[in-house]
CSV table of C-alpha atoms and ligand atoms in Angstrom, one decimal:
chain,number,residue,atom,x,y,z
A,1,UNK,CA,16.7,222.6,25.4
A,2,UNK,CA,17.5,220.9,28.6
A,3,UNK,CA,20.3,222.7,30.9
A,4,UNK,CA,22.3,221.3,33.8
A,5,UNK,CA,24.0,223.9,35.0
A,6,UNK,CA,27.4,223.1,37.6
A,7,UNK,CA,28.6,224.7,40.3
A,8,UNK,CA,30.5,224.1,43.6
A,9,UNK,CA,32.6,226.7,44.5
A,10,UNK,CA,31.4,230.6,45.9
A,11,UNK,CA,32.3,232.5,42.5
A,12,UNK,CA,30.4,230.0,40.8
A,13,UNK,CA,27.4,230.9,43.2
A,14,UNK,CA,27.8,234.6,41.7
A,15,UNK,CA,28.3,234.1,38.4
A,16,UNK,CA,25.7,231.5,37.8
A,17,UNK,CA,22.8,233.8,39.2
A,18,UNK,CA,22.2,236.3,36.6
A,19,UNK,CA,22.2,233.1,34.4
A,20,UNK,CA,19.8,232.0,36.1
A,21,UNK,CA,17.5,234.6,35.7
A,22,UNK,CA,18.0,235.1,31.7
A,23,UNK,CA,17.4,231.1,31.4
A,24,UNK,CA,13.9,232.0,32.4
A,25,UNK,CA,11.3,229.4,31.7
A,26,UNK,CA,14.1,227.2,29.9
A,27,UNK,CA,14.1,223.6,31.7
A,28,UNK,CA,17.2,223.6,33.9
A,29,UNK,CA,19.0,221.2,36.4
A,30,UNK,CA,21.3,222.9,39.2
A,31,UNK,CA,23.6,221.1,40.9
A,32,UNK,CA,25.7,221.9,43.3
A,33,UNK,CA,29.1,219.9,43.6
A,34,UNK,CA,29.4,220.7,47.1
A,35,UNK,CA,32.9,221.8,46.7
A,36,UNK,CA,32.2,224.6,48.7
A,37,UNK,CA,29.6,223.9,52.2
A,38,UNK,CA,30.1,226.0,54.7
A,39,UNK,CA,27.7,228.4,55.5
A,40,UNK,CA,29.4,231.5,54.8
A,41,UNK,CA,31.0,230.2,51.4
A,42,UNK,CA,27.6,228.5,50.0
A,43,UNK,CA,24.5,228.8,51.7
A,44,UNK,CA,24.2,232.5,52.3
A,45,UNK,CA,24.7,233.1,48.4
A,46,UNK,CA,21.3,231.1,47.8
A,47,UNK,CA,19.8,232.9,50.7
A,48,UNK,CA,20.1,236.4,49.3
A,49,UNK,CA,20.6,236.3,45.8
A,50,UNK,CA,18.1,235.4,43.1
A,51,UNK,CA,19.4,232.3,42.4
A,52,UNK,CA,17.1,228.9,42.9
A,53,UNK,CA,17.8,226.2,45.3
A,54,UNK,CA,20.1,223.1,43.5
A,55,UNK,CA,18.2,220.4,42.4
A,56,UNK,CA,21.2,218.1,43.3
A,57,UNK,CA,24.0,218.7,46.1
A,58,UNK,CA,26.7,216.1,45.5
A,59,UNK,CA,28.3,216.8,48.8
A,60,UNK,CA,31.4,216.0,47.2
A,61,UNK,CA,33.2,218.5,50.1
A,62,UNK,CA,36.8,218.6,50.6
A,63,UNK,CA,40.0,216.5,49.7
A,64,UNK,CA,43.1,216.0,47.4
A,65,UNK,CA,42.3,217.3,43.9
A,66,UNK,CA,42.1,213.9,42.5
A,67,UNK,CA,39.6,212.9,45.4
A,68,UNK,CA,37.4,216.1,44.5
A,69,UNK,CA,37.6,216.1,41.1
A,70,UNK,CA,36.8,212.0,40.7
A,71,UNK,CA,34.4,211.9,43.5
A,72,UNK,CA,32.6,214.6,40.9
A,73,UNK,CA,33.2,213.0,38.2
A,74,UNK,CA,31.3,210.0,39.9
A,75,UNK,CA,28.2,212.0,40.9
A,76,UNK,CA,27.9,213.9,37.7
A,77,UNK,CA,27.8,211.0,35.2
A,78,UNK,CA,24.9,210.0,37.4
A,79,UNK,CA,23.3,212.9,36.6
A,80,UNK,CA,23.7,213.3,33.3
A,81,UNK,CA,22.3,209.3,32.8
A,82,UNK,CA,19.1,210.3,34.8
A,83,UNK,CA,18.8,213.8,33.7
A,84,UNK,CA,19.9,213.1,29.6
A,85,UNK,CA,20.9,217.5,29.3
A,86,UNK,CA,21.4,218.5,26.6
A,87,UNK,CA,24.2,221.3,27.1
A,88,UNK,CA,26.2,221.3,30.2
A,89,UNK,CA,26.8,224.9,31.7
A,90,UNK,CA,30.2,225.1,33.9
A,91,UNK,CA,31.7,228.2,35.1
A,92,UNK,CA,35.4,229.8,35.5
A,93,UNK,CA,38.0,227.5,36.7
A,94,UNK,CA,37.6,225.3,40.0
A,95,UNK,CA,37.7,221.4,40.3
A,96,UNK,CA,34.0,221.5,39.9
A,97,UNK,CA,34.4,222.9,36.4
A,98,UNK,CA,36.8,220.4,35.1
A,99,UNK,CA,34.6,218.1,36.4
A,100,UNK,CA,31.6,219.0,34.6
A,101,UNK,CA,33.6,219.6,31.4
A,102,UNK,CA,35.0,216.0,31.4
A,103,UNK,CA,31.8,214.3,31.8
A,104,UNK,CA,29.6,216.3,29.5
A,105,UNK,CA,32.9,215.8,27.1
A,106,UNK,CA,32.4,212.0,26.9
A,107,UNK,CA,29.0,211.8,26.8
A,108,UNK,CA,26.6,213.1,24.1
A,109,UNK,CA,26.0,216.6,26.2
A,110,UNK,CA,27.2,219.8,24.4
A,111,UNK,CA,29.8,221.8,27.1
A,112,UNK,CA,29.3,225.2,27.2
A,113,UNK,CA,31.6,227.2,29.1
A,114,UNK,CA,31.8,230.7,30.6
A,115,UNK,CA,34.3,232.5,30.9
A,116,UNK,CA,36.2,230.8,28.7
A,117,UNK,CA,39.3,232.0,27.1
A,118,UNK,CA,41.3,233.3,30.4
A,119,UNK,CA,45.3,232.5,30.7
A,120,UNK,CA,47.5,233.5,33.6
A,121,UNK,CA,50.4,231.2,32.1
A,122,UNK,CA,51.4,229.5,34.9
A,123,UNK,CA,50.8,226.0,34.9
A,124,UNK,CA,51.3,225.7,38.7
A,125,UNK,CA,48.0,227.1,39.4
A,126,UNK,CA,45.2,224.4,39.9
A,127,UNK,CA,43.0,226.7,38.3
A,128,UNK,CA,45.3,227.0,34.7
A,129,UNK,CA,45.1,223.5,34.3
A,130,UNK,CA,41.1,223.4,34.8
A,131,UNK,CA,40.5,226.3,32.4
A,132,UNK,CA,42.6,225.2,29.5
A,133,UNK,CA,41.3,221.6,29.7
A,134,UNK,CA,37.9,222.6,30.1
A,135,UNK,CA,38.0,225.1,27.2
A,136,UNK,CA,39.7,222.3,25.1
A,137,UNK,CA,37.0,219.8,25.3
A,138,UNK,CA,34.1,222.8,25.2
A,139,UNK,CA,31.6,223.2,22.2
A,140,UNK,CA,30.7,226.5,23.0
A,141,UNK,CA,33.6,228.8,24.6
A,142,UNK,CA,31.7,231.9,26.1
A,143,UNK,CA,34.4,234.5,26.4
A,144,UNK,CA,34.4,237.8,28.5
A,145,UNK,CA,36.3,240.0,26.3
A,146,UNK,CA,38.2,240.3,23.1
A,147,UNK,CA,41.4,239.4,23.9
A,148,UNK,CA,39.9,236.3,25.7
A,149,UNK,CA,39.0,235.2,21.9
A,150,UNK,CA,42.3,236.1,20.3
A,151,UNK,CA,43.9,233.3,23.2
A,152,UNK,CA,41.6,230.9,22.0
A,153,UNK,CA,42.6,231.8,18.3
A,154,UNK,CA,45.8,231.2,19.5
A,155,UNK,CA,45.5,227.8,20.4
A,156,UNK,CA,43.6,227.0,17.6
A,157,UNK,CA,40.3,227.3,19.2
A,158,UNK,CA,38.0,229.4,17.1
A,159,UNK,CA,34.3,227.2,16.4
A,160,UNK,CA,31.9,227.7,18.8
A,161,UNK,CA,33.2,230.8,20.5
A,162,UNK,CA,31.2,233.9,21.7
A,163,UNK,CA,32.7,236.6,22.8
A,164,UNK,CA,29.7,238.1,25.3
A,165,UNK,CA,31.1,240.1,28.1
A,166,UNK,CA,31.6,239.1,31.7
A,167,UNK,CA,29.0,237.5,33.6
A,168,UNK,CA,30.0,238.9,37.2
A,169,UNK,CA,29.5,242.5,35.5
A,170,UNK,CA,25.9,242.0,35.4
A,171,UNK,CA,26.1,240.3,38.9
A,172,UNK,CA,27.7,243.5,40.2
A,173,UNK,CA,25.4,245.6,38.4
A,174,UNK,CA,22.3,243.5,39.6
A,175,UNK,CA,23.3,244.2,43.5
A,176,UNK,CA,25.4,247.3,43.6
A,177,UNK,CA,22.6,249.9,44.5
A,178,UNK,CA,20.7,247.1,47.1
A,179,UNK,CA,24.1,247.1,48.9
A,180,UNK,CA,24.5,250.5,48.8
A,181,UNK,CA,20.6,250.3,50.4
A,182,UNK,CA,20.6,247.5,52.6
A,183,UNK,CA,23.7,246.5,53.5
A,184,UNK,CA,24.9,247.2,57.2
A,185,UNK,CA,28.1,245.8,57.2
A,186,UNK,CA,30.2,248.8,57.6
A,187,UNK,CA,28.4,249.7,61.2
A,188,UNK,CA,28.8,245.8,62.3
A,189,UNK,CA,32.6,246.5,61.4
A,190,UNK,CA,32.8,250.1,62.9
A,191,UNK,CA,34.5,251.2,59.5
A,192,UNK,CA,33.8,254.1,57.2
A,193,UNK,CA,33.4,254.9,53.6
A,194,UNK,CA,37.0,255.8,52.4
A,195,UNK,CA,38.9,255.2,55.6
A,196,UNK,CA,39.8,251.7,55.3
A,197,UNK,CA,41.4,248.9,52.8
A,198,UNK,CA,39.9,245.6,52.1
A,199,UNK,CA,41.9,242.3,51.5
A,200,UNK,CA,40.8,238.9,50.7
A,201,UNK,CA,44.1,236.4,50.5
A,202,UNK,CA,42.7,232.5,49.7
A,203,UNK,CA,44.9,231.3,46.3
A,204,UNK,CA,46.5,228.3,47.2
A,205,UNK,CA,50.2,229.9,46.3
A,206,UNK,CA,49.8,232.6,48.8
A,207,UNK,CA,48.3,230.0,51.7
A,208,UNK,CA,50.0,227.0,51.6
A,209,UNK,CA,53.6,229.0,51.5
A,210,UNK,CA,54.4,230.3,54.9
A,211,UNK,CA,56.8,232.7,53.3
A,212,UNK,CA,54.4,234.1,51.3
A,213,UNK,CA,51.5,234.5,53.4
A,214,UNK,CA,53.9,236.2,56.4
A,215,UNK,CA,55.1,238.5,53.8
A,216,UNK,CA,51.4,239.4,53.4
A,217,UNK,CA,50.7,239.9,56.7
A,218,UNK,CA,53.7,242.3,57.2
A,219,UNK,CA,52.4,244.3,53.9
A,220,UNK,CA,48.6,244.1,55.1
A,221,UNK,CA,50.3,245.3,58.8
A,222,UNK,CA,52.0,248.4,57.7
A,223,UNK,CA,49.2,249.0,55.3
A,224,UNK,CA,48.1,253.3,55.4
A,225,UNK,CA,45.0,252.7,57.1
A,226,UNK,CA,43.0,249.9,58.6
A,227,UNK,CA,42.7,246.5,57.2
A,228,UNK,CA,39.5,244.6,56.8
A,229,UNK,CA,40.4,240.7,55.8
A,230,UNK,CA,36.9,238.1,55.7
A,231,UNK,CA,39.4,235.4,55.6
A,232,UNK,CA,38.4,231.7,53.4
A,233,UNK,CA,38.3,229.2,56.3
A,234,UNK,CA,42.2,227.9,54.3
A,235,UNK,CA,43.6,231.0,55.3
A,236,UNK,CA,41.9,231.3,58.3
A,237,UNK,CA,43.7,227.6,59.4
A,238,UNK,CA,46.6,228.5,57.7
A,239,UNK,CA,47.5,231.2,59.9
A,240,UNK,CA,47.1,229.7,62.6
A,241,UNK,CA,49.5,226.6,62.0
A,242,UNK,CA,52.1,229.2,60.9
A,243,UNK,CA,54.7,229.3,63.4
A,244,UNK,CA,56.7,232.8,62.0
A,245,UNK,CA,53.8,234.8,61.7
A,246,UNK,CA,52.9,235.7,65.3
A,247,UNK,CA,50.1,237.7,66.4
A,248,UNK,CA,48.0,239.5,64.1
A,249,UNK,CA,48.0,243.1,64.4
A,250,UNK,CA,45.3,245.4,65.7
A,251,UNK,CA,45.1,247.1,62.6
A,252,UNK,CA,44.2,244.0,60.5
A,253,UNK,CA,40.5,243.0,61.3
A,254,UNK,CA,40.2,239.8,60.8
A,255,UNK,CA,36.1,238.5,60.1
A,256,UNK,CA,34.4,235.6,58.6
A,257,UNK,CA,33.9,235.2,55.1
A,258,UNK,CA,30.9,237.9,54.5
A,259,UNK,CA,27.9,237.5,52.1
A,260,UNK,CA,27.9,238.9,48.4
A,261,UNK,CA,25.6,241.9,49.2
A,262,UNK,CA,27.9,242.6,52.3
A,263,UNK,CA,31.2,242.0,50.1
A,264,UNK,CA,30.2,244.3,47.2
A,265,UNK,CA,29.1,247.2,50.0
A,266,UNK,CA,33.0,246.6,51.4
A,267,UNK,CA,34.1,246.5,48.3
A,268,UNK,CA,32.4,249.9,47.2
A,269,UNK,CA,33.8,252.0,50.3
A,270,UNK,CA,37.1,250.5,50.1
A,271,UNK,CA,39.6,253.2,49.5
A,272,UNK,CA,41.9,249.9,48.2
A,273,UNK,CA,41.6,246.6,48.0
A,274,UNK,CA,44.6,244.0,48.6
A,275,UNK,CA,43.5,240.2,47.0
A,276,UNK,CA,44.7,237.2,45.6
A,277,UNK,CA,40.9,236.7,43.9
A,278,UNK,CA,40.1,236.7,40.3
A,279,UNK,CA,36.7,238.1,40.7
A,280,UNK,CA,37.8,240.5,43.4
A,281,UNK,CA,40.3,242.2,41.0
A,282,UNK,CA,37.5,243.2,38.1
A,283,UNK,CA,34.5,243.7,40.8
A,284,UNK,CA,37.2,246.4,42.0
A,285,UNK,CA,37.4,247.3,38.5
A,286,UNK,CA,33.8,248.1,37.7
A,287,UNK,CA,33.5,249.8,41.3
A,288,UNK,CA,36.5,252.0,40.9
A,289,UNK,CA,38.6,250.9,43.6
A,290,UNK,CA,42.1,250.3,43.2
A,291,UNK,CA,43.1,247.0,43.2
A,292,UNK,CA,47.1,245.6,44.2
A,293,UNK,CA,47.1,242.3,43.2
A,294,UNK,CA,48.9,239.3,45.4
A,295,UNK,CA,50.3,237.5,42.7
A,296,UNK,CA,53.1,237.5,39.9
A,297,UNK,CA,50.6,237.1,37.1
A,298,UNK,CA,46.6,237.6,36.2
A,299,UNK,CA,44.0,236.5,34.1
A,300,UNK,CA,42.7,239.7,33.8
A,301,UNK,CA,45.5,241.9,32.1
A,302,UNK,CA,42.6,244.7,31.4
A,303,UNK,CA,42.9,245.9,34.4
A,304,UNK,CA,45.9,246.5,34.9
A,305,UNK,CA,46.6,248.0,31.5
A,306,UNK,CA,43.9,250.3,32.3
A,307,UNK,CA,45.4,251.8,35.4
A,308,UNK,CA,43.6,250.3,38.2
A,309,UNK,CA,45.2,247.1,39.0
A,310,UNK,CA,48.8,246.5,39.8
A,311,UNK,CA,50.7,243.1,40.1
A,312,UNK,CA,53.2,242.8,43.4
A,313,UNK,CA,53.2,239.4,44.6
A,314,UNK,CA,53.5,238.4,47.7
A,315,UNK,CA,56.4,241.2,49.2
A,316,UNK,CA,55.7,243.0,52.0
A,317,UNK,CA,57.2,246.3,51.1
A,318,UNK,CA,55.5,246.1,47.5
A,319,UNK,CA,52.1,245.3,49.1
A,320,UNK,CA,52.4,248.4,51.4
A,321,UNK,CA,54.0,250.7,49.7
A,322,UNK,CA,51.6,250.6,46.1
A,323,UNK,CA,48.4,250.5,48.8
A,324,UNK,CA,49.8,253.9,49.6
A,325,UNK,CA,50.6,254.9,46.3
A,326,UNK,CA,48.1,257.4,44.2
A,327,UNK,CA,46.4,255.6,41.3
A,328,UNK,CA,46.6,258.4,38.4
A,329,UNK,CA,44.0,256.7,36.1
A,330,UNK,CA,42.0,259.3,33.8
A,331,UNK,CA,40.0,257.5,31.4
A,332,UNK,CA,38.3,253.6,31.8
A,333,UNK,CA,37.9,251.1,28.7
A,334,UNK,CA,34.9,248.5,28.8
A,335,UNK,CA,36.6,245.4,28.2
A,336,UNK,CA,34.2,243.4,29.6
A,337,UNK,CA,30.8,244.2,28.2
A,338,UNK,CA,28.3,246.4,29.6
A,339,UNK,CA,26.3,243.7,31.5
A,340,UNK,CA,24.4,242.0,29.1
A,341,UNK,CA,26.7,238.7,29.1
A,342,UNK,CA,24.1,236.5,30.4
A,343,UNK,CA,21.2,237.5,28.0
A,344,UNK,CA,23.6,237.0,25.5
A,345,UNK,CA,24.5,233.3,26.7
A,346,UNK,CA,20.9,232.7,26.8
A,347,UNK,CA,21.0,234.1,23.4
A,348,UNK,CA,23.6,231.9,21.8
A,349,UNK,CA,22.4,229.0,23.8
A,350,UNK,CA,18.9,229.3,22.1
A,351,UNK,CA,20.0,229.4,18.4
A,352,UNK,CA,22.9,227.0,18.4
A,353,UNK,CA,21.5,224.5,20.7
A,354,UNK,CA,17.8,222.3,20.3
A,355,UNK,CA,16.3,219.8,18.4
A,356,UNK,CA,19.5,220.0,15.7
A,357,UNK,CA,22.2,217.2,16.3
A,358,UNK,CA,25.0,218.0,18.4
A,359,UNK,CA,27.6,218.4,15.3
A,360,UNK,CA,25.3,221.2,13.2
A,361,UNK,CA,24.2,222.7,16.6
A,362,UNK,CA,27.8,223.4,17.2
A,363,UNK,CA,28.8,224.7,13.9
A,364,UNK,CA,25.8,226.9,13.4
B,401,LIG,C1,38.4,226.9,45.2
B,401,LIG,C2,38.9,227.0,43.8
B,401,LIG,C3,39.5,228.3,43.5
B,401,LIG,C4,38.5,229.4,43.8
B,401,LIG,C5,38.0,229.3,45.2
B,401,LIG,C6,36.9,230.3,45.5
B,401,LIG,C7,39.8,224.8,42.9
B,401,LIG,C8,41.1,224.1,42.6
B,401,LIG,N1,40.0,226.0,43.6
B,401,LIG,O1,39.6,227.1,46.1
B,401,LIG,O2,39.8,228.4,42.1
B,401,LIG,O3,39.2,230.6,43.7
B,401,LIG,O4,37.5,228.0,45.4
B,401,LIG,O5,36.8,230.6,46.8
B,401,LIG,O6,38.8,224.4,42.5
B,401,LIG,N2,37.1,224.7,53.1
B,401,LIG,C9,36.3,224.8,54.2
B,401,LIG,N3,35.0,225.0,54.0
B,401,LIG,C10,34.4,225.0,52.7
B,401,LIG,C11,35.3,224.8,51.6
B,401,LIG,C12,36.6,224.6,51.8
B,401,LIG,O7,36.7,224.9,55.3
B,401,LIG,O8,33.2,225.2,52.6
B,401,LIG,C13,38.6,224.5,53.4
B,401,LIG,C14,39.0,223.0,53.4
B,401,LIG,O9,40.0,222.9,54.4
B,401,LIG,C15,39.6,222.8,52.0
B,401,LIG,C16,40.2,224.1,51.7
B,401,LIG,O10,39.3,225.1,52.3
B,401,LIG,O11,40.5,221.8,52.0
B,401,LIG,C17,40.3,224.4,50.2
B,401,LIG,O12,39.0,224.3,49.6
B,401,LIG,P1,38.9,223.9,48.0
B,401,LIG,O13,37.5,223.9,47.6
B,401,LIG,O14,39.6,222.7,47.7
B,401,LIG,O15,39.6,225.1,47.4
B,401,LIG,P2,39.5,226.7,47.6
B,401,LIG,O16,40.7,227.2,48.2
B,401,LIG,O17,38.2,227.0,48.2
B,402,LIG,N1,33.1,237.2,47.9
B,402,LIG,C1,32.1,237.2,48.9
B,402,LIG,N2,32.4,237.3,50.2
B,402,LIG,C2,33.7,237.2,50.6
B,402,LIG,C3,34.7,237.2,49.6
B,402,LIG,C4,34.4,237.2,48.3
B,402,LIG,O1,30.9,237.3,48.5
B,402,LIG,O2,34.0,237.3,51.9
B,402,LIG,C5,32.7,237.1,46.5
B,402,LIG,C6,33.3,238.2,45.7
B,402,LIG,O3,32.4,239.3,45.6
B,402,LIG,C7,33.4,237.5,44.3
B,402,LIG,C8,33.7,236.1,44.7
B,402,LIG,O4,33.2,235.9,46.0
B,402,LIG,O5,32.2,237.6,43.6
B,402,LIG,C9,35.1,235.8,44.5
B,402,LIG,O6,35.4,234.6,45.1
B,402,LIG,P1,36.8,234.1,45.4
B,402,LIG,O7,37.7,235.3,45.6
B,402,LIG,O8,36.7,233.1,46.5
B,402,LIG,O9,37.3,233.3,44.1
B,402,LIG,P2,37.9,233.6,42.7
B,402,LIG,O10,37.2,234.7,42.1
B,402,LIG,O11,39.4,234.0,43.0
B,402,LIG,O12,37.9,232.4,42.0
């Protein structure tokens, strides 16, 4: 069994590495789309976590989504002639998945996708349109939780599906105590366990609206204690070509993008976290800190019917007002497996996929 693995984009980086490590002596191809290249959003990922160089960076970098996704496209085909795969691993939702999803889909390369499954219902979002295409055209959908199925179900999708848990709850598990350990980022910050609130803002709805993102800053602003934001280099420029949203307030520190060990640390002494993220909202989740969530709608409905997440959008007075608020949650439901998803990938991979053609690999 011969795996080419895609990714592009920093959650991909995360998600991908305890893969990785369960594909074990399996022959594997990583490539990297190049989606994401800046330092902070790529490299240090491979630096720190146990995830092997790329065999391939496409270098695809930024542009229009049809520019992205074709220039991809291209690149991967390429791939797949010189490499002849035979499953194609693609992750989450970005431009790079969609990519990988449509080239493996037309060629004879089974597409295996994680997380599969995941709906926020709003077509708007770049990332809605990647997941439900790639899950459409995937042989083997592997889903993070139940309900994840039952949406599949629902749109008639029900071969080749595995429900297995969610892969950035083993990442989380793999790293929590070594940032607990190692980690230094609350000293270089001058913040302490409990006393602060962490906020990542990057979704394309929040950044590209002016509205929106100064109503963020205002709720981030009058926030209950000190804001820590490692701002995605779109917000970062965003910001500054807004013209309504003035100076940025002392009490909203604004850093770089920080490494995953660094982020999870944050994330861990966080007395609340404010994001737009998908991956943010259940790594809050398995830490225990609150989450308010910057949009109208998420993927991961778990959360917040558990108690620890709440949706507000992007109002000012919502935002500070439920970061002050006591979250009164007694008991917490697994819905996401208990960090095994990635063994259990390898798993699936190993008896449904091999020397079998690609129609009885499927089905079995
Ligand atoms: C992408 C994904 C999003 C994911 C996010 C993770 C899509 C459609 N979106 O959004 O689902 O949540 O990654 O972080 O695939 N830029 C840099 N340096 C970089 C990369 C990007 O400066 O290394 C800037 C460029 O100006 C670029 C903009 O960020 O135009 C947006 O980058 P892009 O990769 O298109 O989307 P993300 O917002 O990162
Ligand atoms: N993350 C990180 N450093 C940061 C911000 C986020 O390492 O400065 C990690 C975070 O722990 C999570 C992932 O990046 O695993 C989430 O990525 P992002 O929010 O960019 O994308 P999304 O999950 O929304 O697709």
């Amino acid at each position: 069994m011969k795996i080419c693995s895609v990714v592009g984009a920093r959650p991909q980086f995360v998600k991908a590495f305890p893969v990785a490590e369960a594909l074990g002596a399996h022959e594997r191809v990583l490539v990297h789309t190049g989606q994401h290249y800046d330092r902070k959003l790529s490299d240090v990922f491979f630096e720190e976590l146990p995830i092997p160089e790329p065999d391939v960076n496409l270098g695809v970098g930024s542009g229009t989504h049809a520019e992205q996704t074709a220039a991809m496209i291209e690149e991967l085909d390429t791939v797949v002639t010189r490499e002849s795969p035979d499953v194609m691993l693609v992750y989450g939702d970005t431009n790079s998945t969609l990519a990988g999803a449509l080239v493996a889909a037309k060629r004879d390369v089974q597409l295996a996708h994680v997380e599969a499954g995941l709906r926020s219902d709003n077509r708007a979002m770049p990332e809605e349109i990647n997941r439900v295409l790639t899950d459409h055209c995937s042989d083997l959908l592997f889903a993070p939780s139940e309900r994840a199925v039952e949406t599949l179900a629902g749109e008639g999708i029900t071969d080749g599906v595995h429900e297995v848990g969610d892969v950035t709850c083993d990442a989380l598990l793999a790293v929590r105590e070594r940032a607990r350990e190692r980690s230094r980022v609350l000293d270089r910050l001058g913040q302490e366990d409990g006393e602060y609130i962490l906020a990542t803002v990057h979704r394309a709805a929040n950044t590209e609206n002016e509205d929106r993102l100064a109503a963020i800053v205002a709720g981030l602003a009058d926030a209950p204690l000190p804001v820590v934001l490692p701002a995605h280099p779109r917000t970062t420029a965003a910001l500054k070509a807004a013209e309504d949203i003035g100076a940025i307030p002392d009490s909203l520190q604004l850093v770089d993008p920080v490494g995953y060990l660094d982020f999870v640390r944050l994330l861990d002494g966080a007395e609340r976290v404010a994001t737009d993220s998908g991956g943010v909202q259940k790594e809050a989740f398995y830490l225990d800190t609150p989450c308010v969530t910057m949009r109208e709608e998420t993927e991961w409905v778990e959360t917040v019917e558990a108690g620890w997440n709440v949706l507000v959008g992007a109002d000012a007075d919502a935002i500070s007002r439920n970061l002050d608020r006591r979250f009164a949650v007694s008991t917490k439901p697994q819905p996401y497996g208990d960090g095994d998803a990635a063994e259990r990938i390898v798993r699936t991979l190993e008896r449904t996929v091999g020397t079998a053609p690609v129609e009885d690999a499927v089905r079995g």
